[in-house]
Short mmCIF file of C-alpha atoms in Angstrom, two decimals:
data_model
loop_
_atom_site.label_atom_id
_atom_site.label_comp_id
_atom_site.label_asym_id
_atom_site.label_seq_id
_atom_site.Cartn_x
_atom_site.Cartn_y
_atom_site.Cartn_z
CA MET A 12 135.28 121.92 -47.96
CA GLY A 13 132.29 123.45 -46.30
CA ILE A 14 132.36 125.85 -43.41
CA GLU A 15 130.23 125.36 -40.33
CA THR A 16 129.99 127.70 -37.40
CA SER A 17 131.75 126.03 -34.47
CA PRO A 18 129.46 125.18 -31.54
CA LEU A 19 130.42 126.72 -28.23
CA MET A 20 130.31 125.34 -24.69
CA ALA A 21 129.21 127.94 -22.15
CA LEU A 22 131.07 128.32 -18.85
CA HIS A 23 129.86 129.91 -15.62
CA SER A 24 132.38 132.73 -15.99
CA GLY A 25 130.69 134.06 -19.10
CA LEU A 26 133.35 132.53 -21.33
CA VAL A 27 132.64 129.79 -23.84
CA ARG A 28 134.78 126.94 -25.12
CA ASP A 29 135.12 126.38 -28.81
CA LEU A 30 134.13 122.73 -29.23
CA GLU A 31 136.10 122.32 -32.46
CA TYR A 32 139.37 123.85 -31.32
CA TYR A 33 139.25 123.27 -27.57
CA ILE A 34 141.33 120.16 -28.05
CA PRO A 35 141.47 117.82 -25.00
CA ASP A 36 145.17 117.04 -25.31
CA GLY A 37 146.12 120.62 -26.11
CA ASN A 38 148.55 122.34 -23.75
CA THR A 39 147.82 126.03 -24.27
CA VAL A 40 144.58 127.91 -23.58
CA ILE A 41 144.01 131.10 -25.56
CA GLN A 42 141.16 133.54 -25.12
CA VAL A 43 139.93 135.56 -28.10
CA GLU A 44 136.97 137.79 -27.30
CA ASN A 45 134.89 135.58 -24.95
CA VAL A 46 135.90 132.29 -26.57
CA LEU A 47 138.50 129.88 -25.17
CA PHE A 48 140.61 127.75 -27.47
CA LYS A 49 142.89 124.92 -26.31
CA VAL A 50 145.56 124.04 -28.84
CA HIS A 51 149.04 122.58 -29.12
CA ARG A 52 151.79 125.04 -28.39
CA TYR A 53 154.14 123.60 -30.98
CA MET A 54 151.58 124.33 -33.74
CA LEU A 55 151.71 128.04 -32.90
CA SER A 56 155.49 128.09 -32.47
CA ARG A 57 156.28 127.23 -36.08
CA ASP A 58 157.11 129.50 -39.02
CA GLY A 59 159.10 131.94 -36.88
CA SER A 60 155.88 133.45 -35.57
CA ALA A 61 155.41 135.96 -32.77
CA PHE A 62 154.09 133.11 -30.61
CA GLU A 63 157.50 131.45 -30.68
CA GLY A 64 159.05 134.42 -28.91
CA MET A 65 156.11 134.66 -26.56
CA PHE A 66 156.47 131.05 -25.44
CA LEU A 67 160.21 131.43 -24.98
CA LEU A 68 159.47 133.87 -22.17
CA ASP A 69 158.08 130.96 -20.17
CA ASN A 70 161.66 129.75 -19.70
CA ILE A 71 162.67 132.94 -17.85
CA PRO A 72 162.81 132.31 -14.08
CA LYS A 73 159.99 133.93 -12.20
CA SER A 74 162.47 135.75 -9.97
CA ASP A 75 163.66 137.65 -13.01
CA SER A 76 160.25 138.87 -14.01
CA ALA A 77 159.37 142.53 -13.56
CA GLU A 78 156.36 141.68 -11.40
CA THR A 79 158.44 139.59 -8.98
CA LEU A 80 161.12 142.25 -8.76
CA ILE A 81 158.56 144.89 -7.88
CA MET A 82 156.98 142.73 -5.18
CA SER A 83 160.37 141.82 -3.72
CA THR A 84 161.33 145.46 -3.54
CA SER A 85 158.06 146.27 -1.80
CA GLU A 86 158.69 143.57 0.81
CA SER A 87 162.22 144.80 1.46
CA ILE A 88 160.88 148.25 2.15
CA HIS A 89 158.09 146.92 4.39
CA PRO A 90 159.62 143.86 6.07
CA TYR A 91 156.67 143.39 8.39
CA SER A 92 154.09 143.50 5.60
CA ASP A 93 151.89 140.42 5.48
CA SER A 94 151.25 140.76 1.72
CA HIS A 95 153.37 137.68 1.11
CA LEU A 96 150.97 135.67 3.23
CA HIS A 97 148.04 136.50 0.90
CA ARG A 98 149.88 136.41 -2.43
CA PRO A 99 147.84 134.17 -4.71
CA HIS A 100 149.57 131.29 -6.39
CA SER A 101 149.94 132.24 -10.07
CA SER A 102 149.70 129.56 -12.72
CA PRO A 103 151.70 129.87 -15.97
CA GLU A 104 149.87 131.90 -18.56
CA GLY A 105 147.90 129.67 -20.92
CA SER A 106 147.94 126.65 -18.60
CA SER A 107 144.23 126.68 -17.76
CA ASP A 108 140.88 128.33 -18.42
CA LYS A 109 141.55 130.63 -15.46
CA THR A 110 144.83 131.93 -16.85
CA PRO A 111 144.45 131.98 -20.64
CA ILE A 112 146.70 133.85 -23.04
CA LEU A 113 144.71 136.90 -24.12
CA LEU A 114 144.75 138.08 -27.75
CA PRO A 115 143.17 141.54 -27.63
CA GLY A 116 142.10 143.14 -30.89
CA ASP A 117 141.46 139.84 -32.67
CA THR A 118 138.17 138.11 -33.42
CA ALA A 119 137.26 134.56 -32.52
CA ALA A 120 136.12 133.96 -36.10
CA GLU A 121 139.50 134.91 -37.56
CA PHE A 122 141.44 132.87 -34.99
CA ARG A 123 139.18 129.89 -35.67
CA SER A 124 139.85 130.30 -39.41
CA PHE A 125 143.58 130.43 -38.74
CA LEU A 126 143.47 127.27 -36.62
CA TRP A 127 141.67 125.55 -39.48
CA ALA A 128 144.70 126.32 -41.68
CA LEU A 129 147.01 124.79 -39.05
CA TYR A 130 144.99 121.64 -38.40
CA ALA A 131 143.20 120.92 -41.70
CA LEU A 132 144.03 117.90 -43.83
CA PRO A 133 146.17 118.50 -46.94
CA ALA A 134 143.23 117.73 -49.25
CA GLU A 135 141.20 120.45 -47.53
CA VAL A 136 144.02 122.98 -47.50
CA PHE A 137 144.82 122.66 -51.19
CA ALA A 138 141.24 122.65 -52.46
CA MET A 139 140.32 125.75 -54.45
CA PRO A 140 137.65 127.82 -52.64
CA SER A 141 134.29 127.88 -54.37
CA THR A 142 132.09 129.93 -52.06
CA GLN A 143 132.15 133.40 -50.55
CA ALA A 144 132.30 131.89 -47.05
CA GLN A 145 135.54 130.13 -47.95
CA ILE A 146 136.96 133.35 -49.37
CA THR A 147 136.05 135.12 -46.13
CA ARG A 148 137.86 132.42 -44.17
CA LEU A 149 141.02 132.86 -46.26
CA ILE A 150 140.87 136.62 -45.68
CA GLY A 151 140.73 135.99 -41.93
CA ILE A 152 143.69 133.61 -42.18
CA ALA A 153 145.75 136.16 -44.09
CA ARG A 154 144.98 138.93 -41.60
CA PHE A 155 145.83 136.87 -38.53
CA ALA A 156 148.94 135.34 -40.11
CA HIS A 157 150.17 138.81 -41.10
CA LYS A 158 149.66 140.22 -37.61
CA TYR A 159 151.54 137.39 -35.88
CA ALA A 160 154.22 136.90 -38.54
CA PHE A 161 153.22 133.47 -39.86
CA ARG A 162 154.90 134.31 -43.17
CA THR A 163 154.40 130.97 -44.90
CA THR A 164 150.73 130.77 -43.99
CA GLU A 165 150.18 134.39 -44.97
CA GLY A 166 151.80 133.87 -48.37
CA TRP A 167 149.76 130.74 -49.01
CA ALA A 168 146.44 132.40 -48.13
CA LEU A 169 147.18 135.45 -50.30
CA SER A 170 148.25 133.28 -53.24
CA VAL A 171 145.06 131.22 -53.07
CA LEU A 172 142.96 134.38 -52.85
CA THR A 173 144.71 135.82 -55.90
CA MET A 174 144.25 132.65 -57.94
CA CYS A 175 140.62 132.46 -56.93
CA VAL A 176 139.93 136.05 -57.98
CA CYS A 177 141.86 135.74 -61.25
CA GLN A 178 140.38 132.40 -62.28
CA ALA A 179 136.80 133.26 -61.42
CA PRO A 180 134.45 133.52 -64.43
CA ASP A 181 134.54 137.00 -65.88
CA THR A 182 131.48 139.11 -65.34
CA PRO A 183 130.03 140.05 -68.74
CA SER A 184 131.11 143.61 -69.22
CA GLY A 185 130.87 144.82 -72.82
CA HIS A 186 130.56 148.39 -71.61
CA ASP A 187 132.16 151.64 -72.59
CA ILE A 188 133.26 154.29 -70.14
CA HIS A 189 129.74 154.62 -68.73
CA GLY A 190 127.95 151.61 -70.16
CA ASP A 191 125.78 149.40 -68.01
CA VAL A 192 127.05 145.98 -67.04
CA GLU A 193 124.47 143.32 -67.77
CA VAL A 194 125.15 140.62 -65.19
CA ASP A 195 123.71 137.15 -65.60
CA THR A 196 122.54 136.22 -62.12
CA GLU A 197 122.59 132.51 -62.92
CA ALA A 198 125.82 132.07 -64.89
CA GLY A 199 129.12 133.79 -65.44
CA ARG A 200 129.17 135.36 -62.00
CA SER A 201 132.44 136.01 -60.28
CA ILE A 202 132.92 134.38 -56.90
CA VAL A 203 133.51 137.93 -55.64
CA SER A 204 129.89 138.96 -56.11
CA SER A 205 129.37 141.29 -53.16
CA THR A 206 130.73 144.75 -52.52
CA GLU A 207 131.51 143.89 -48.89
CA LEU A 208 133.66 140.92 -49.91
CA LEU A 209 135.46 143.03 -52.49
CA ILE A 210 136.20 145.62 -49.79
CA GLN A 211 137.64 142.92 -47.53
CA LEU A 212 139.85 141.58 -50.33
CA THR A 213 141.13 145.06 -51.07
CA GLU A 214 141.81 145.77 -47.40
CA VAL A 215 143.83 142.58 -46.93
CA ALA A 216 145.78 143.29 -50.14
CA VAL A 217 146.70 146.72 -48.76
CA LEU A 218 147.41 145.41 -45.25
CA CYS A 219 149.77 142.72 -46.54
CA THR A 220 151.14 144.89 -49.40
CA HIS A 221 150.37 142.09 -51.84
CA ASP A 222 150.61 143.59 -55.31
CA GLU A 223 149.24 140.55 -57.16
CA LEU A 224 145.99 140.50 -55.19
CA HIS A 225 145.72 144.27 -55.47
CA GLU A 226 146.02 144.07 -59.26
CA ALA A 227 143.49 141.22 -59.37
CA VAL A 228 140.74 143.20 -57.62
CA GLU A 229 141.23 146.41 -59.65
CA PRO A 230 139.27 145.27 -62.75
CA ILE A 231 136.49 143.94 -60.52
CA TRP A 232 136.20 147.37 -58.94
CA ALA A 233 136.12 148.97 -62.40
CA ASP A 234 133.26 146.72 -63.55
CA LEU A 235 131.36 147.36 -60.33
CA LEU A 236 131.76 151.14 -60.47
CA PHE A 237 130.92 151.45 -64.16
CA ALA A 238 127.69 149.56 -63.47
CA GLY A 239 126.68 152.84 -61.86
CA GLN A 240 125.09 151.86 -58.56
CA THR A 241 125.42 154.88 -56.28
CA GLN A 242 125.91 152.92 -53.06
CA ASP A 243 128.74 150.88 -54.59
CA ILE A 244 130.46 154.10 -55.67
CA VAL A 245 130.02 155.64 -52.22
CA SER A 246 131.45 152.48 -50.64
CA ALA A 247 134.48 152.70 -52.93
CA MET A 248 134.94 156.36 -52.02
CA GLY A 249 134.98 155.52 -48.32
CA LEU A 250 137.46 152.68 -48.80
CA ALA A 251 139.76 154.80 -50.95
CA ASP A 252 139.62 157.65 -48.42
CA ARG A 253 140.96 155.28 -45.75
CA TYR A 254 143.87 154.18 -47.92
CA LYS A 255 144.56 157.26 -50.03
CA SER A 256 148.19 156.53 -50.83
CA GLN A 257 147.61 152.87 -51.76
CA LEU A 258 144.30 153.26 -53.65
CA ARG A 259 144.74 156.45 -55.65
CA PRO A 260 143.38 155.04 -58.94
CA LEU A 261 140.26 153.74 -57.16
CA LEU A 262 139.84 157.05 -55.32
CA GLY A 263 140.00 159.03 -58.56
CA LEU A 264 137.61 156.77 -60.47
CA ALA A 265 135.04 156.54 -57.66
CA TYR A 266 134.96 160.30 -57.09
CA TYR A 267 134.87 160.93 -60.84
CA LEU A 268 131.84 158.71 -61.44
CA MET A 269 130.07 160.15 -58.41
CA MET A 270 130.78 163.67 -59.65
CA LEU A 271 129.08 162.88 -62.96
CA LYS A 272 125.89 161.89 -61.13
CA GLY A 273 125.37 165.51 -60.19
CA LYS A 274 124.60 167.54 -57.07
CA GLU A 275 121.10 166.13 -56.68
CA GLU A 276 122.53 162.63 -56.24
CA TRP A 277 125.24 163.97 -53.91
CA THR A 278 122.60 165.51 -51.67
CA LYS A 279 120.50 162.35 -51.67
CA SER A 280 123.52 160.21 -50.83
CA ALA A 281 124.63 162.64 -48.14
CA SER A 282 121.30 162.42 -46.33
CA GLY A 283 121.13 158.66 -46.73
CA ASP A 284 117.69 158.84 -48.33
CA VAL A 285 116.44 155.39 -49.27
CA GLU A 286 113.02 154.01 -49.98
CA ASP A 287 113.17 151.53 -47.11
CA ASP A 288 113.79 153.22 -43.74
CA SER A 289 114.92 149.93 -42.23
CA GLU A 290 117.88 149.94 -44.63
CA LYS A 291 118.88 153.55 -44.02
CA LYS A 292 121.47 152.80 -41.36
CA LYS A 293 123.12 150.19 -43.59
CA LYS A 294 123.66 152.59 -46.48
CA PRO A 295 126.98 154.44 -46.66
CA ARG A 296 126.60 158.21 -46.84
CA LEU A 297 128.65 161.01 -48.30
CA SER A 298 130.40 163.10 -45.71
CA ARG A 299 130.81 166.87 -45.86
CA ASP A 300 134.49 166.49 -46.80
CA GLN A 301 133.59 164.15 -49.63
CA ARG A 302 131.09 166.62 -51.06
CA ILE A 303 133.70 169.38 -50.87
CA ARG A 304 136.13 167.18 -52.80
CA LEU A 305 133.45 166.50 -55.41
CA LEU A 306 132.97 170.24 -55.93
CA SER A 307 136.72 170.72 -56.16
CA GLY A 308 136.94 167.93 -58.73
CA TYR A 309 134.13 169.43 -60.80
CA TYR A 310 135.98 172.74 -60.97
CA ASN A 311 139.35 171.17 -61.81
CA LEU A 312 137.92 168.89 -64.49
CA SER A 313 135.97 171.79 -66.04
CA ARG A 314 139.26 173.59 -66.53
CA ALA A 315 140.91 170.45 -67.88
CA CYS A 316 138.12 169.99 -70.43
CA GLU A 317 138.40 173.61 -71.52
CA ALA A 318 142.14 173.19 -72.08
CA LEU A 319 141.84 169.81 -73.81
CA PRO A 320 141.56 171.09 -77.44
CA THR A 321 144.85 172.96 -77.14
CA ASN A 322 146.63 170.19 -75.25
CA PRO A 323 147.08 167.30 -77.69
CA PRO A 324 149.10 164.20 -76.78
CA LYS A 325 152.73 164.57 -77.79
CA LEU A 326 153.21 163.02 -81.21
CA THR A 327 156.38 161.05 -81.85
CA HIS A 328 156.76 160.99 -85.63
CA HIS A 329 157.40 157.69 -87.33
CA SER A 330 160.74 157.25 -89.07
CA SER A 331 158.94 157.18 -92.41
CA CYS A 332 157.86 160.80 -91.84
CA PHE A 333 161.02 162.00 -93.62
CA MET A 334 163.58 162.66 -90.87
CA PRO A 335 164.07 164.04 -87.36
CA ALA A 336 163.27 167.72 -86.89
CA GLN A 337 166.91 168.79 -86.58
CA GLN A 338 167.85 167.22 -89.87
CA ALA A 339 164.77 168.65 -91.49
CA GLN A 340 165.66 172.12 -90.26
CA GLN A 341 169.09 171.85 -91.85
CA THR A 342 167.55 170.82 -95.15
CA ILE A 343 165.07 173.71 -95.40
CA GLY A 344 166.29 176.33 -97.86
CA LEU A 345 168.58 173.99 -99.77
CA GLY A 346 166.00 173.46 -102.47
CA GLY A 347 164.98 170.24 -104.16
CA SER A 348 163.20 167.32 -102.57
CA GLY A 349 164.73 168.00 -99.16
CA THR A 350 162.78 171.21 -98.76
CA ALA A 351 159.51 169.55 -99.73
CA ALA A 352 160.13 166.68 -97.35
CA ALA A 353 160.94 169.02 -94.47
CA HIS A 354 157.76 170.96 -95.05
CA ALA A 355 155.82 167.69 -95.23
CA HIS A 356 157.21 166.73 -91.83
CA ALA A 357 156.18 170.05 -90.31
CA ARG A 358 152.77 169.85 -91.97
CA CYS A 359 152.20 166.43 -90.37
CA GLY A 360 152.71 167.87 -86.87
CA GLU A 361 150.50 170.86 -87.56
CA SER A 362 147.80 168.61 -88.98
CA TRP A 363 147.84 166.51 -85.82
CA ASP A 364 147.33 169.57 -83.62
CA THR A 365 144.43 170.72 -85.78
CA LEU A 366 142.93 167.24 -86.03
CA TRP A 367 143.05 166.77 -82.26
CA ALA A 368 141.40 170.14 -81.60
CA GLY A 369 138.66 169.39 -84.13
CA LEU A 370 137.89 166.00 -82.68
CA VAL A 371 137.76 167.29 -79.11
CA MET A 372 135.55 170.24 -80.04
CA SER A 373 133.16 167.87 -81.81
CA THR A 374 132.52 165.99 -78.58
CA ALA A 375 130.90 169.15 -77.18
CA SER A 376 127.95 168.91 -79.58
CA SER A 377 125.38 166.14 -79.44
CA ASN A 378 125.24 163.52 -82.18
CA ALA A 379 128.60 164.59 -83.57
CA MET A 380 130.15 161.17 -83.04
CA SER A 381 127.37 159.22 -81.36
CA ASN A 382 123.81 159.44 -80.20
CA ILE A 383 124.96 160.10 -76.63
CA LYS A 384 125.26 163.57 -75.19
CA ILE A 385 128.58 163.85 -73.38
CA HIS A 386 128.67 165.70 -70.07
CA SER A 387 130.70 168.90 -70.25
CA VAL A 388 133.15 167.65 -67.57
CA ASP A 389 133.26 164.03 -68.70
CA LEU A 390 136.93 164.16 -69.62
CA LEU A 391 137.38 160.41 -69.94
CA ARG A 392 134.47 159.88 -72.31
CA LYS A 393 135.56 162.81 -74.47
CA MET A 394 138.97 161.21 -74.87
CA HIS A 395 137.53 157.75 -75.47
CA MET A 396 135.31 159.10 -78.22
CA VAL A 397 138.28 160.84 -79.83
CA ASN A 398 140.21 157.58 -79.74
CA HIS A 399 137.28 155.76 -81.34
CA VAL A 400 137.36 158.13 -84.31
CA LEU A 401 141.16 158.03 -84.51
CA GLU A 402 141.00 154.25 -84.67
CA SER A 403 138.52 154.50 -87.54
CA MET A 404 140.88 156.86 -89.31
CA VAL A 405 143.79 154.48 -88.84
CA ASN A 406 141.76 151.65 -90.33
CA GLY A 407 140.86 153.87 -93.24
CA VAL A 408 144.47 154.86 -93.84
CA ASP A 409 145.51 151.21 -93.66
CA GLY A 410 143.22 150.66 -96.63
CA LEU A 411 145.07 153.47 -98.45
CA SER A 412 141.79 154.98 -99.60
CA VAL A 413 138.57 155.91 -97.82
CA ALA A 414 136.78 154.55 -100.89
CA ASP A 415 137.96 151.04 -100.03
CA GLY A 416 135.63 148.57 -98.38
CA GLY A 417 135.61 147.15 -94.84
CA GLY A 418 137.05 149.32 -92.13
CA ALA A 419 137.81 152.13 -94.57
CA THR A 420 134.13 152.56 -95.34
CA SER A 421 133.37 152.72 -91.65
CA ALA A 422 136.04 155.37 -91.25
CA ALA A 423 134.61 157.42 -94.09
CA SER A 424 131.15 157.20 -92.54
CA THR A 425 132.45 158.35 -89.17
CA LEU A 426 134.52 161.14 -90.63
CA SER A 427 131.63 162.42 -92.74
CA MET A 428 129.86 163.41 -89.53
CA MET A 429 132.92 165.36 -88.51
CA GLY A 430 133.07 167.43 -91.67
CA GLY A 431 135.53 167.57 -94.54
CA GLY A 432 138.00 169.76 -92.66
CA VAL A 433 138.77 167.08 -90.12
CA TYR A 434 139.18 164.48 -92.84
CA ALA A 435 141.59 166.79 -94.66
CA MET A 436 143.75 167.07 -91.55
CA ALA A 437 143.95 163.28 -91.34
CA GLY A 438 144.89 163.12 -95.00
CA ASN A 439 147.78 165.53 -94.45
CA MET A 440 149.34 163.23 -91.86
CA ASN A 441 151.76 160.43 -92.53
CA LYS A 442 149.75 157.21 -92.13
CA ASN A 443 152.30 155.76 -89.72
CA CYS A 444 152.29 158.97 -87.71
CA LEU A 445 148.52 158.69 -87.42
CA ARG A 446 149.01 155.29 -85.81
CA MET A 447 151.56 156.82 -83.45
CA ALA A 448 149.06 159.58 -82.66
CA LEU A 449 146.42 157.00 -81.71
CA LYS A 450 148.90 155.25 -79.42
CA ALA A 451 149.83 158.56 -77.77
CA SER A 452 146.15 159.39 -77.27
CA GLU A 453 145.47 156.01 -75.64
CA GLU A 454 148.41 156.55 -73.29
CA LYS A 455 147.03 159.97 -72.43
CA VAL A 456 143.76 158.36 -71.35
CA ASN A 457 145.67 156.08 -68.98
CA ASP A 458 147.59 159.05 -67.58
CA VAL A 459 144.35 160.94 -66.99
CA LEU A 460 142.74 157.91 -65.36
CA TYR A 461 145.60 157.44 -62.88
CA GLY A 462 145.79 161.16 -62.23
CA LEU A 463 142.11 161.70 -61.48
CA ALA A 464 142.71 161.58 -57.75
CA ASP A 465 144.71 164.81 -57.99
CA CYS A 466 141.57 166.62 -59.17
CA PHE A 467 139.63 165.80 -56.02
CA VAL A 468 141.48 167.80 -53.40
CA GLU A 469 139.98 170.15 -50.84
#
């Protein structure tokens, strides 16, 4: 199912005929840009489209048209006017090359793609796209079908695009929050391998409010942005700025990663400095408003990082951690095992607060949990590193003893770098509560990720 650019037949008027879709036995001529198409009216009248209503107007008597009424009124006012002697004979719109139906605001390429969907053989229509050119054609079909209310065609094009994106080979990622993506240029590449195509897919998903396609492109954007190419991040920023309400997660992530590159990179991107001057005009640049939002985000995230140690995720205690707080409160002072259990429940909550603060503070010093120095405002990486250690602790607790082998040994090794105090706090927690704490911390990361856009306000 290859795509070839349709040859065009030039006319003296400056218009050209599309040789593929200027069909000899067609009965309707349509002009898109400077290209004339001649197609069958009934093909455009299906699916309850806007063309159906347009063609119905042809059945209205000419005497009832606004233009005729105006001219008749003019003649009644000036009965001796000779304008009626020179009135040109008007042919029905779309009946010839001289009176085509005009489709302003559309492109010939998209209309040609749409006509392919109407006239193609079933085997061609239902074949899964395998090239970027075919994906581009489907995007054009979806846009045109959406604009002119071809609901069935629109839904089909969007469904195929979604399946194509979802079923494409996954790009090797294996990265952490800022790891590099090692892409095999010969194998394992996604069919969506260009930033421009990804932008078009995202735009059509937003235009058609198609949630499935939107969700399919999100992980591709994440892989692309975490790869760290400045121009890809700037492109994502520009796209998200155009669709702020629909692309808030993308806006937050793109601005966040650009912020971490620092002011020197902002300035370079703002001026459009590139090694090759011939490419300068093609490179997206940071605007003044974008740089202001980056500064605002830096300030807001600095404050969030400062408050992080004293703002632990809310811990929901496991049922094995004695009893709910109300019942525990009633038991305190009654003596016996109830008092001890109530105090154990309270100690678990206090230990979690202390453990969280200790883990967060440790991310501020280099080599505390890894060989990577974490940026002071890198809120996401701080939280990911905390979760990494919490997961090690949970594995250690599952083994009941840090002296056990396997994951427990790994936990002990990790915790030894953190100091005995942190390990003691973990030991004071109910083991099931520690699992609940890890879950709450992972949910907090997701909340921060989807709330990043709020940090970048002017």
